Structures are given as C-alpha cells and as structure tokens.
Amino acid sequence: MPAKNEFEIKDLISIFLKRNNLKGAVLSKEAENAWYKITGDLIVKLTLKVMVKDAVMYVYLASPALKQELSFKHDELVKRINDYVSEKAIRKIVFR
C-alpha cells in the first residue's frame, strides 16, 4: 500500500522550480532549444544566437533576407514554440 506522502518525480520537480523561482528560467531555456528543433537546417545554420528574456525571444541571424522572411511567419513561430514546450513560454520574437 503506497504511503500518503508519495509524489511523482515530475510533481516534485515542478514544486521545487516554483518555490525557487526557477520555472521561468527553465521555460526560457526550453524555448531556446525549441527554436533549433522546429526550424530547418538552413535556418539553424544561419542562426547566430537565441535568447529569451521576459517572454521575448531574441533571434540573431546572419542573413537580412532570412530575417525579413521569418518576420512574416512570426505568429506561426510563436505558436509552434509554445506548443513545443507545452506552455506559453514566449509572447513575441524579435529578429536581429
């Protein structure tokens, strides 16, 4: 018979992150990693840096043409990243 105080590992991790104000940092890192997973090889090769601060993803690109092209797909990319991390990790992407 299981004890009353048994928790699943995922629940314990969630509690720990919440109590130590680390949930936002973990979500930001997951969103950064999602960029590399959901974009194609060419975009990954032309991505210089990705960072998330205050729910805004900053993507530094080596190609001005790619920056323009991706700006047209802004809303779709935000949705795909948030779907990938299963939470609203970002609200906006800034291409630089």
mmCIF file of C-alpha atoms in Angstrom:
data_model
loop_
_atom_site.group_PDB
_atom_site.id
_atom_site.type_symbol
_atom_site.label_atom_id
_atom_site.label_comp_id
_atom_site.label_asym_id
_atom_site.label_seq_id
_atom_site.Cartn_x
_atom_site.Cartn_y
_atom_site.Cartn_z
ATOM 1 C CA MET A 1 0.000 0.000 0.000
ATOM 2 C CA PRO A 2 1.503 3.368 -1.022
ATOM 3 C CA ALA A 3 2.271 5.931 1.648
ATOM 4 C CA LYS A 4 0.245 9.148 1.817
ATOM 5 C CA ASN A 5 3.235 11.365 1.048
ATOM 6 C CA GLU A 6 4.252 9.738 -2.231
ATOM 7 C CA PHE A 7 4.648 12.079 -5.188
ATOM 8 C CA GLU A 8 5.659 11.568 -8.770
ATOM 9 C CA ILE A 9 9.082 12.939 -9.711
ATOM 10 C CA LYS A 10 7.575 15.435 -12.194
ATOM 11 C CA ASP A 11 5.378 16.863 -9.429
ATOM 12 C CA LEU A 12 8.342 17.225 -7.067
ATOM 13 C CA ILE A 13 10.397 18.965 -9.750
ATOM 14 C CA SER A 14 7.523 21.320 -10.514
ATOM 15 C CA ILE A 15 7.144 22.196 -6.816
ATOM 16 C CA PHE A 16 10.903 22.751 -6.476
ATOM 17 C CA LEU A 17 11.042 25.032 -9.537
ATOM 18 C CA LYS A 18 8.061 27.044 -8.376
ATOM 19 C CA ARG A 19 9.358 27.511 -4.818
ATOM 20 C CA ASN A 20 12.799 28.588 -6.024
ATOM 21 C CA ASN A 21 11.530 30.916 -8.772
ATOM 22 C CA LEU A 22 13.240 28.840 -11.457
ATOM 23 C CA LYS A 23 10.256 27.939 -13.607
ATOM 24 C CA GLY A 24 10.677 30.981 -15.873
ATOM 25 C CA ALA A 25 14.357 30.230 -16.436
ATOM 26 C CA VAL A 26 13.626 26.626 -17.339
ATOM 27 C CA LEU A 27 10.837 27.669 -19.736
ATOM 28 C CA SER A 28 13.170 30.191 -21.367
ATOM 29 C CA LYS A 29 15.837 27.541 -21.935
ATOM 30 C CA GLU A 30 13.252 25.110 -23.313
ATOM 31 C CA ALA A 31 12.010 27.796 -25.720
ATOM 32 C CA GLU A 32 15.578 28.489 -26.877
ATOM 33 C CA ASN A 33 16.092 24.782 -27.528
ATOM 34 C CA ALA A 34 12.739 24.611 -29.330
ATOM 35 C CA TRP A 35 13.983 27.148 -31.904
ATOM 36 C CA TYR A 36 16.660 24.690 -33.021
ATOM 37 C CA LYS A 37 14.210 21.780 -33.065
ATOM 38 C CA ILE A 38 11.353 23.363 -35.035
ATOM 39 C CA THR A 39 13.332 25.316 -37.626
ATOM 40 C CA GLY A 40 15.044 23.647 -40.552
ATOM 41 C CA ASP A 41 18.755 23.006 -41.050
ATOM 42 C CA LEU A 42 19.285 26.146 -43.144
ATOM 43 C CA ILE A 43 17.742 28.407 -40.519
ATOM 44 C CA VAL A 44 19.768 26.729 -37.768
ATOM 45 C CA LYS A 45 22.976 27.289 -39.768
ATOM 46 C CA LEU A 46 22.137 30.989 -40.190
ATOM 47 C CA THR A 47 21.147 31.468 -36.535
ATOM 48 C CA LEU A 48 23.939 33.146 -34.601
ATOM 49 C CA LYS A 49 22.315 33.315 -31.168
ATOM 50 C CA VAL A 50 18.955 32.732 -29.466
ATOM 51 C CA MET A 51 17.975 34.061 -26.073
ATOM 52 C CA VAL A 52 14.754 34.618 -24.155
ATOM 53 C CA LYS A 53 14.219 37.452 -21.713
ATOM 54 C CA ASP A 54 10.896 38.443 -20.170
ATOM 55 C CA ALA A 55 8.961 36.147 -22.536
ATOM 56 C CA VAL A 56 10.548 37.775 -25.610
ATOM 57 C CA MET A 57 12.748 35.603 -27.809
ATOM 58 C CA TYR A 58 15.656 37.402 -29.472
ATOM 59 C CA VAL A 59 16.989 35.604 -32.547
ATOM 60 C CA TYR A 60 20.215 36.868 -34.081
ATOM 61 C CA LEU A 61 20.517 35.882 -37.744
ATOM 62 C CA ALA A 62 23.372 36.047 -40.258
ATOM 63 C CA SER A 63 21.060 36.856 -43.173
ATOM 64 C CA PRO A 64 18.930 40.013 -43.527
ATOM 65 C CA ALA A 65 16.801 38.238 -46.142
ATOM 66 C CA LEU A 66 16.056 35.410 -43.704
ATOM 67 C CA LYS A 67 15.212 37.935 -41.003
ATOM 68 C CA GLN A 68 12.637 39.510 -43.332
ATOM 69 C CA GLU A 69 11.216 36.130 -44.359
ATOM 70 C CA LEU A 70 10.860 34.921 -40.762
ATOM 71 C CA SER A 71 9.174 38.146 -39.694
ATOM 72 C CA PHE A 72 6.262 37.170 -41.963
ATOM 73 C CA LYS A 73 5.949 33.879 -40.044
ATOM 74 C CA HIS A 74 6.221 35.477 -36.594
ATOM 75 C CA ASP A 75 2.839 34.392 -35.241
ATOM 76 C CA GLU A 76 3.222 30.834 -36.532
ATOM 77 C CA LEU A 77 6.701 30.516 -34.985
ATOM 78 C CA VAL A 78 5.500 31.806 -31.597
ATOM 79 C CA LYS A 79 2.660 29.288 -31.621
ATOM 80 C CA ARG A 80 4.926 26.389 -32.654
ATOM 81 C CA ILE A 81 7.488 27.184 -29.955
ATOM 82 C CA ASN A 82 4.830 27.478 -27.252
ATOM 83 C CA ASP A 83 3.227 24.240 -28.453
ATOM 84 C CA TYR A 84 6.623 22.528 -28.352
ATOM 85 C CA VAL A 85 7.241 23.490 -24.718
ATOM 86 C CA SER A 86 3.556 22.889 -23.839
ATOM 87 C CA GLU A 87 3.251 26.262 -22.179
ATOM 88 C CA LYS A 88 3.206 29.939 -23.087
ATOM 89 C CA ALA A 89 6.946 30.482 -22.788
ATOM 90 C CA ILE A 90 7.189 33.369 -25.258
ATOM 91 C CA ARG A 91 4.830 36.073 -26.452
ATOM 92 C CA LYS A 92 6.984 37.673 -29.117
ATOM 93 C CA ILE A 93 10.061 37.060 -31.300
ATOM 94 C CA VAL A 94 12.483 39.839 -32.211
ATOM 95 C CA PHE A 95 14.737 39.106 -35.178
ATOM 96 C CA ARG A 96 18.085 40.879 -35.217
#
